[in-house]
Short mmCIF file of C-alpha atoms in Angstrom, two decimals:
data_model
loop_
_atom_site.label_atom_id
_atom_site.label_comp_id
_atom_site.label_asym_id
_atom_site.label_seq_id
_atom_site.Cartn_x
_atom_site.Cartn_y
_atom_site.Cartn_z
CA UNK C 249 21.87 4.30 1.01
CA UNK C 250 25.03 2.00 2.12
CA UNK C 251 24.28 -2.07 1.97
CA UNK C 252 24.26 -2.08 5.64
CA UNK C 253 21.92 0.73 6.42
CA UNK C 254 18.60 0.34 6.01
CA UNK C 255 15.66 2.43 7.00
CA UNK C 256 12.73 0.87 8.64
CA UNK C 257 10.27 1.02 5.80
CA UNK C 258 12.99 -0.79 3.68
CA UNK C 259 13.64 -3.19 6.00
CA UNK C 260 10.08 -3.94 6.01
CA UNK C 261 10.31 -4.16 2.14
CA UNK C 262 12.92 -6.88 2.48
CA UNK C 263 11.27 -8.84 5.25
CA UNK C 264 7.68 -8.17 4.94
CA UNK C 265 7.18 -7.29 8.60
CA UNK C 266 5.15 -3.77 9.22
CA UNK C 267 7.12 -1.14 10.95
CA UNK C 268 4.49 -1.21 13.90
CA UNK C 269 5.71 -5.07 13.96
CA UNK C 270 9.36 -4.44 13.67
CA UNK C 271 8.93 -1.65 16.63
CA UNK C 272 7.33 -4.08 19.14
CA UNK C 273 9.71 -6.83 18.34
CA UNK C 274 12.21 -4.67 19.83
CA UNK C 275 10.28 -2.49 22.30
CA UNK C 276 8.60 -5.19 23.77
CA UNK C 277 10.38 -8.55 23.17
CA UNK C 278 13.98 -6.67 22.71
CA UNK C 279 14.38 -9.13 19.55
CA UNK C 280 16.43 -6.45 17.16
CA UNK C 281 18.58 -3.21 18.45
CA UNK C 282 18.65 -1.01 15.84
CA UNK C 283 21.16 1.67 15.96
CA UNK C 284 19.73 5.81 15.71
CA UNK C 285 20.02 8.71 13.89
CA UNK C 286 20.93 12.07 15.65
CA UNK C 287 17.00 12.56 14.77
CA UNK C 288 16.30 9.50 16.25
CA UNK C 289 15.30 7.39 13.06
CA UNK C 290 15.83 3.37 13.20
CA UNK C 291 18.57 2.61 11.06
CA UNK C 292 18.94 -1.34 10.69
CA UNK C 293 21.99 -2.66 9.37
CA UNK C 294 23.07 -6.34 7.77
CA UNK C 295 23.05 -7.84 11.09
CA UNK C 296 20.16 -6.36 11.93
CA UNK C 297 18.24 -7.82 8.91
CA UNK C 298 19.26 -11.46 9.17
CA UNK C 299 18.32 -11.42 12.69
CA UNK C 300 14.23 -10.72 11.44
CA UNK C 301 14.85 -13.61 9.15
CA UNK C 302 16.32 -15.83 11.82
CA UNK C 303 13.21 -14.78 14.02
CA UNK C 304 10.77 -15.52 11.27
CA UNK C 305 12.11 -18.73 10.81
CA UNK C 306 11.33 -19.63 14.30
CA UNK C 307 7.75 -18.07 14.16
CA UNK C 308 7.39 -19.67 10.69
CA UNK C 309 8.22 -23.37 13.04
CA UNK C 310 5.59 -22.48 15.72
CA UNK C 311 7.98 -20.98 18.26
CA UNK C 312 5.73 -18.40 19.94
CA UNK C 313 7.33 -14.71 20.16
CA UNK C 314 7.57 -14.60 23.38
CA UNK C 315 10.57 -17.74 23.55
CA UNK C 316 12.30 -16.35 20.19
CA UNK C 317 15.19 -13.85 21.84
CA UNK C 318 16.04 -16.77 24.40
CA UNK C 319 16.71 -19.14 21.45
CA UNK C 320 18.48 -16.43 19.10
CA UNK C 321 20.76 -15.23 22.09
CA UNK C 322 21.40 -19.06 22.93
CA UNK C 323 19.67 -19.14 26.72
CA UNK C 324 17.13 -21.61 26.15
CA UNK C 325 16.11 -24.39 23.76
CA UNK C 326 12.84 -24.14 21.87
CA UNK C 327 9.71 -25.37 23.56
CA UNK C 328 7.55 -24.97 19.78
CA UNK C 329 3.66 -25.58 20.24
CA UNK C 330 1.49 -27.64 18.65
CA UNK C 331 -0.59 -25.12 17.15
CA UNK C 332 0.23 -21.86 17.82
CA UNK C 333 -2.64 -19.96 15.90
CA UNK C 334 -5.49 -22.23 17.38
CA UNK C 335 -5.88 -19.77 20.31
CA UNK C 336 -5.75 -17.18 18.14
CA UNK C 337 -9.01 -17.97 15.45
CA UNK C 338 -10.84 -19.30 18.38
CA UNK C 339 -10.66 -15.94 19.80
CA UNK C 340 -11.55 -14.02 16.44
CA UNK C 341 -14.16 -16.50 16.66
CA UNK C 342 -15.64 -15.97 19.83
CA UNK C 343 -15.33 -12.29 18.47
CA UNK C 344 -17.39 -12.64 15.85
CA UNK C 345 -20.10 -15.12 16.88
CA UNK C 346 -20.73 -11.98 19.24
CA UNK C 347 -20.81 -9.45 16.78
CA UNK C 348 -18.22 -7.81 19.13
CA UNK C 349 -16.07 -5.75 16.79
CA UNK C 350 -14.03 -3.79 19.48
CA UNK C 351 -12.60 -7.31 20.48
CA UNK C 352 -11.84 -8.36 16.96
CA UNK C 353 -10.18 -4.95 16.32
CA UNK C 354 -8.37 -5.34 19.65
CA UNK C 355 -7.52 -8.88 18.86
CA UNK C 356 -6.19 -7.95 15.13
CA UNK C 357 -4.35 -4.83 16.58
CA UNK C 358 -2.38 -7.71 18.94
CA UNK C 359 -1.48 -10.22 15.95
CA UNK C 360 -0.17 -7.65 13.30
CA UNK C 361 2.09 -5.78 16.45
CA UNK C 362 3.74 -9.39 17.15
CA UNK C 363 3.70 -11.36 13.65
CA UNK C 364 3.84 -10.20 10.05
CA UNK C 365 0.37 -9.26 8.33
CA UNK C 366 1.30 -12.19 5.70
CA UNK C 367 1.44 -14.77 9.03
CA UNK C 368 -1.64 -12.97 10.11
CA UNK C 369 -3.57 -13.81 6.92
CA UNK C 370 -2.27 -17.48 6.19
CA UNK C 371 -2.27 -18.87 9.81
CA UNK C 372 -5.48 -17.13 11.35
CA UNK C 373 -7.65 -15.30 8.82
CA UNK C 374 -7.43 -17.70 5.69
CA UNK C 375 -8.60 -20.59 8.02
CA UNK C 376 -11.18 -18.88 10.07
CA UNK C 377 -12.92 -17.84 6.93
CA UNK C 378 -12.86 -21.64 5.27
CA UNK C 379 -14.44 -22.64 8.64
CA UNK C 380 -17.11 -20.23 8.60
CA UNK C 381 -17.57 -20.92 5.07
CA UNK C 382 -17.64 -24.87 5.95
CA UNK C 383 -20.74 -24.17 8.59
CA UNK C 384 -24.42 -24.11 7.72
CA UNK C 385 -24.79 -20.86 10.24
CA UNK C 386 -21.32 -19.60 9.39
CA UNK C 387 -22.56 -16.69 6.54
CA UNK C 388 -23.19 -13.76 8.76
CA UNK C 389 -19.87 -14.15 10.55
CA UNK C 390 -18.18 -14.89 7.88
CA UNK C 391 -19.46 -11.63 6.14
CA UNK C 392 -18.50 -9.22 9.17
CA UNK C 393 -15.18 -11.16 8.93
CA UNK C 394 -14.55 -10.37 5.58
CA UNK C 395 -16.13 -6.66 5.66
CA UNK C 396 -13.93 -6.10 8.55
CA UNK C 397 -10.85 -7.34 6.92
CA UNK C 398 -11.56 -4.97 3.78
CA UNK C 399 -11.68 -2.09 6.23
CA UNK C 400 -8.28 -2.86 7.84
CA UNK C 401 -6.77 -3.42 4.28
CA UNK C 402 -8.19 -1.18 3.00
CA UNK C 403 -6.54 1.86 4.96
CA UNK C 404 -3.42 0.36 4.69
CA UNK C 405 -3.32 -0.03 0.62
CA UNK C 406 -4.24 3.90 0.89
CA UNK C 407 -1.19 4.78 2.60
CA UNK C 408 1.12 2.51 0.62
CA UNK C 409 0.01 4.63 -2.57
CA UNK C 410 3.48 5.73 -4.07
CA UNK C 411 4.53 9.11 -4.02
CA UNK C 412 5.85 11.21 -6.92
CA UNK C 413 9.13 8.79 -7.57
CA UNK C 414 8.68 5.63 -6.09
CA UNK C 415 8.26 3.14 -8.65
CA UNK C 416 4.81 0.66 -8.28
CA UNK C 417 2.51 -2.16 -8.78
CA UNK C 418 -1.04 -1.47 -10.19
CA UNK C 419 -3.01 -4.03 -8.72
CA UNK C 420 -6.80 -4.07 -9.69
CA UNK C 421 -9.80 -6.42 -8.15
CA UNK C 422 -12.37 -8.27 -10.57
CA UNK C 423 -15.38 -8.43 -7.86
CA UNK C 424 -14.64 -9.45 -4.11
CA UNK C 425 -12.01 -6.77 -3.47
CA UNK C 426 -10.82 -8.88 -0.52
CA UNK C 427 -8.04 -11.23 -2.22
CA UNK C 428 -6.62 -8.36 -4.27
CA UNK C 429 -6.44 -6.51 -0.68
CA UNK C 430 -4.62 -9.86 1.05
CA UNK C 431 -2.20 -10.12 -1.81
CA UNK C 432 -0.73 -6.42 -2.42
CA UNK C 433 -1.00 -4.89 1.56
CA UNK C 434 1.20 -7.32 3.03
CA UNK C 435 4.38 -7.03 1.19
CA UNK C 436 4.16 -3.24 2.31
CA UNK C 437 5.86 -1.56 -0.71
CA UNK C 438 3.87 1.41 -3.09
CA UNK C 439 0.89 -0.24 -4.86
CA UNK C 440 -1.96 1.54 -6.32
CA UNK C 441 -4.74 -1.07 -5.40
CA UNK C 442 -8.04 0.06 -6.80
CA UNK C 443 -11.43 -1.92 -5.94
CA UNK C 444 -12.92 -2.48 -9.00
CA UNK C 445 -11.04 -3.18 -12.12
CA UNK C 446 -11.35 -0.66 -15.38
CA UNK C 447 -12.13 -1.32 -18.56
CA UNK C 448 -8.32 -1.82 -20.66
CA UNK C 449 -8.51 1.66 -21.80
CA UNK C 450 -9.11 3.29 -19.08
CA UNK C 451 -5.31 1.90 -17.69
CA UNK C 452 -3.99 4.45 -20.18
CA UNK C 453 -2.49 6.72 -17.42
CA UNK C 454 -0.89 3.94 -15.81
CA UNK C 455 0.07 2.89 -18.63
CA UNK C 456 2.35 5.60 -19.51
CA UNK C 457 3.50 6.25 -16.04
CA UNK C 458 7.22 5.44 -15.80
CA UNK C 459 6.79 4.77 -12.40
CA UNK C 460 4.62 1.80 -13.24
CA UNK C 461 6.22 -1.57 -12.84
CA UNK C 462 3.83 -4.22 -13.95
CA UNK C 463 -0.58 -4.95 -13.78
CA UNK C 464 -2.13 -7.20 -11.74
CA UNK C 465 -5.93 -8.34 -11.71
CA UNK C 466 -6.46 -10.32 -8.96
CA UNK C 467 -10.13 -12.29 -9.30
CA UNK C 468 -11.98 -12.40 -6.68
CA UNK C 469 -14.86 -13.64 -8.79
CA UNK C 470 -15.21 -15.07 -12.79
CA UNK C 471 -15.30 -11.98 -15.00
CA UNK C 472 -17.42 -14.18 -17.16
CA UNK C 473 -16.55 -13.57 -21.07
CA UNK C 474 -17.74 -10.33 -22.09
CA UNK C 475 -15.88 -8.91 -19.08
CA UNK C 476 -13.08 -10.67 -19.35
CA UNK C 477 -12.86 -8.99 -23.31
CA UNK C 478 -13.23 -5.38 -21.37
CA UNK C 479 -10.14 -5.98 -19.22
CA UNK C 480 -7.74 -8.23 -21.60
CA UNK C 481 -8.34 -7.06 -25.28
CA UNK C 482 -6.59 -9.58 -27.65
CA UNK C 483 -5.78 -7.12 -29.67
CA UNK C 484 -3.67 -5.66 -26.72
CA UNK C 485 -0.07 -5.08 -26.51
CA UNK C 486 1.36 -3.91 -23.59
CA UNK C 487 4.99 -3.35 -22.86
CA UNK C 488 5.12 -4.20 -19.09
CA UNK C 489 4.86 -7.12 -17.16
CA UNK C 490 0.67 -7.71 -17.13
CA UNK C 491 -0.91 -10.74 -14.84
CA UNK C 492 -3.32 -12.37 -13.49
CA UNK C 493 -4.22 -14.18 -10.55
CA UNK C 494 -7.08 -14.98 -7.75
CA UNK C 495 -9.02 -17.53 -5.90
CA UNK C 496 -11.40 -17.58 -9.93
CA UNK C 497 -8.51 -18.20 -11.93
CA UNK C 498 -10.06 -21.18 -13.48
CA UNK C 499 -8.64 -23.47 -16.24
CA UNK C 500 -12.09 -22.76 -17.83
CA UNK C 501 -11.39 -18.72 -17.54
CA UNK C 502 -9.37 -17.68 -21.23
CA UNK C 503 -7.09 -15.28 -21.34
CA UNK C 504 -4.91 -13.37 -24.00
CA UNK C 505 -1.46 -15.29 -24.64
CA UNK C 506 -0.09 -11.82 -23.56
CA UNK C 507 -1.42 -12.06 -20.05
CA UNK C 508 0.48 -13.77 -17.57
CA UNK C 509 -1.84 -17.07 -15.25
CA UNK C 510 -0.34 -17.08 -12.15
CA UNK C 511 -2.02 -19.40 -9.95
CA UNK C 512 -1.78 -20.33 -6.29
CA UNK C 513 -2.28 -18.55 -3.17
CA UNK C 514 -0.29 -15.54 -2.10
CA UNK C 515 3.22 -17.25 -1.15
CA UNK C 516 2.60 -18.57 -4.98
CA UNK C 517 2.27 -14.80 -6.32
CA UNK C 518 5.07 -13.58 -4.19
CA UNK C 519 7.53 -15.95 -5.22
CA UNK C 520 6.92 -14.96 -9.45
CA UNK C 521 6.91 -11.38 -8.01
CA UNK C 522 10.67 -12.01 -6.82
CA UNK C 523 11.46 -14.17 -10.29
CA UNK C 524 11.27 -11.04 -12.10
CA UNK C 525 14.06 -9.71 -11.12
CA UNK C 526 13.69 -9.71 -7.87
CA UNK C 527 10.21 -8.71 -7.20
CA UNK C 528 8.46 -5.61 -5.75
CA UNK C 529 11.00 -5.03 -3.31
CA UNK C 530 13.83 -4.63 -5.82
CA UNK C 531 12.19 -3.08 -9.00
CA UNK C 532 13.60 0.37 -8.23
CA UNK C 533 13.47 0.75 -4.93
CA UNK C 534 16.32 0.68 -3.97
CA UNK C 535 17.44 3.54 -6.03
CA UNK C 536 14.40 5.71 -4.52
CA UNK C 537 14.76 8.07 -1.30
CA UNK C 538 14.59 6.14 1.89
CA UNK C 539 11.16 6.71 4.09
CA UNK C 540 11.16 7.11 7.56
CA UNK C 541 9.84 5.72 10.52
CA UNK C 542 6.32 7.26 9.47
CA UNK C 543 6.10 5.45 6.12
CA UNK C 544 4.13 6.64 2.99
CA UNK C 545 0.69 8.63 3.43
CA UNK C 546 0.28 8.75 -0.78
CA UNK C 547 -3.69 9.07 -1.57
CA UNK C 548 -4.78 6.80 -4.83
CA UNK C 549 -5.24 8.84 -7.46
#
């Protein structure tokens, strides 16, 4: 594939922006013009890509969507908001203190189609669940917040499964499945994300799978020391990149010398991911068959 012709799932590699995002940025706010196949398949060139960036700049400021072509084209100044997510969680909100789940999937359906799924997460998700955490009454809705959250991850980590030669992440959870979820779905290139982390020896088939690019364990919870032994032998000596990282990665949690600490939130994660040279989105993939508009539909195996 040329340098200046990109498909839509690798522009979404790039950027982090879903394909269902980068088709209503230019269906409905006419933000990008991608040129077309004789098929009819989105091909996104140079231009094309700094544009995104330029626009997630200006949603990264506060500039709502809806004002970002008239500032990109030059028609209008910026008029940025205050707080442009507070509408947002107080309608999730509202949504859950009614147990209304319809709403809330109608309501996450409208955030991931105009902003990326990272934005999504940090700015309206991350917050809404240390608020309902914060509140005496707050449990319940803060459990159908984070079951339906797993649910919507979920189904996207299945169809960002590689297929036979793209190269991937394995990224396993040590108990709440939920940050290992956050971290790998929204970057939107091949993972294998499985739920519950294996003992070390059961990794053997990833492992040995050239297509395998580095281990994550993302805690969710402290595996406590016994467990922590089952996942990170000492004895261990594995010959790709292996790491760790998660809300319970604790100074008081040891770990094998051999096992990369990387703490911090997801931006934190993401930025070691393009250290090593340069992160998912350039460990191979490039040199892998472009996917379509329908993206990947790989099953974990």
């Amino acid at each position: 594939m040329a340098s200046n012709d990109y498909s839509i799932q690798a522009i979404s590699e790039r950027t982090g922006v879903l394909p269902v995002t980068l088709r209503a940025w230019e269906r409905r706010y006419g933000l990008i013009r991608p040129a077309r196949t004789a098929r009819g398949h989105r091909r996104y060139s140079d231009e094309d890509l700094d544009r995104i960036r330029r626009v997630l700049g200006w949603l990264e400021r506060g500039l709502p969507i809806s004002q970002v072509r008239a500032v990109l084209d030059g028609e209008g100044g910026p008029v940025l908001a205050g707080d442009p997510w507070r509408s947002a969680v107080e309608e999730a909100l509202a949504a859950l203190e009614a147990r209304n789940l319809p709403r809330l999937e109608q309501w996450f359906q409208r955030q991931v189609a105009d902003y990326a799924l990272d934005k999504v997460l940090t700015h309206c998700c991350d917050p809404l669940r240390e608020h309902l955490r914060a509140r005496p009454d707050g449990t319940a809705a803060r459990s159908l917040l984070d079951s339906f959250l797993r649910q919507k991850l979920g189904g996207r980590a299945l169809a960002l499964a590689p297929g036979r030669a793209d190269p991937a992440w394995l990224v396993l959870a040590v108990g709440n499945p939920l940050p290992a979820l956050s971290r790998a779905v929204p970057r939107g290139v091949p993972v294998w994300c499985l739920e519950e982390a294996p003992a070390w020896g059961a990794l053997a088939p990833w492992l040995a799978d050239p297509r395998t690019r580095g281990v994550l364990w993302v805690l969710g919870e402290h595996p406590g020391r016994r467990r922590a032994e089952q996942l990170w032998p000492a004895d261990a000596a594995p010959g790709l990149p292996v790491w760790c990282t998660g809300p319970a990665l604790t100074d008081e949690l040891i770990t094998p010398p051999w096992l990369r600490r990387v703490p911090g939130d997801r931006a934190a994660l993401y930025a070691a991911w393009d250290a090593l040279g340069a992160g998912l989105d350039q460990s191979g993939l490039q040199d892998t068959p472009a996917r379509g508009d329908a993206g990947a539909t790989g099953v974990v195996s």
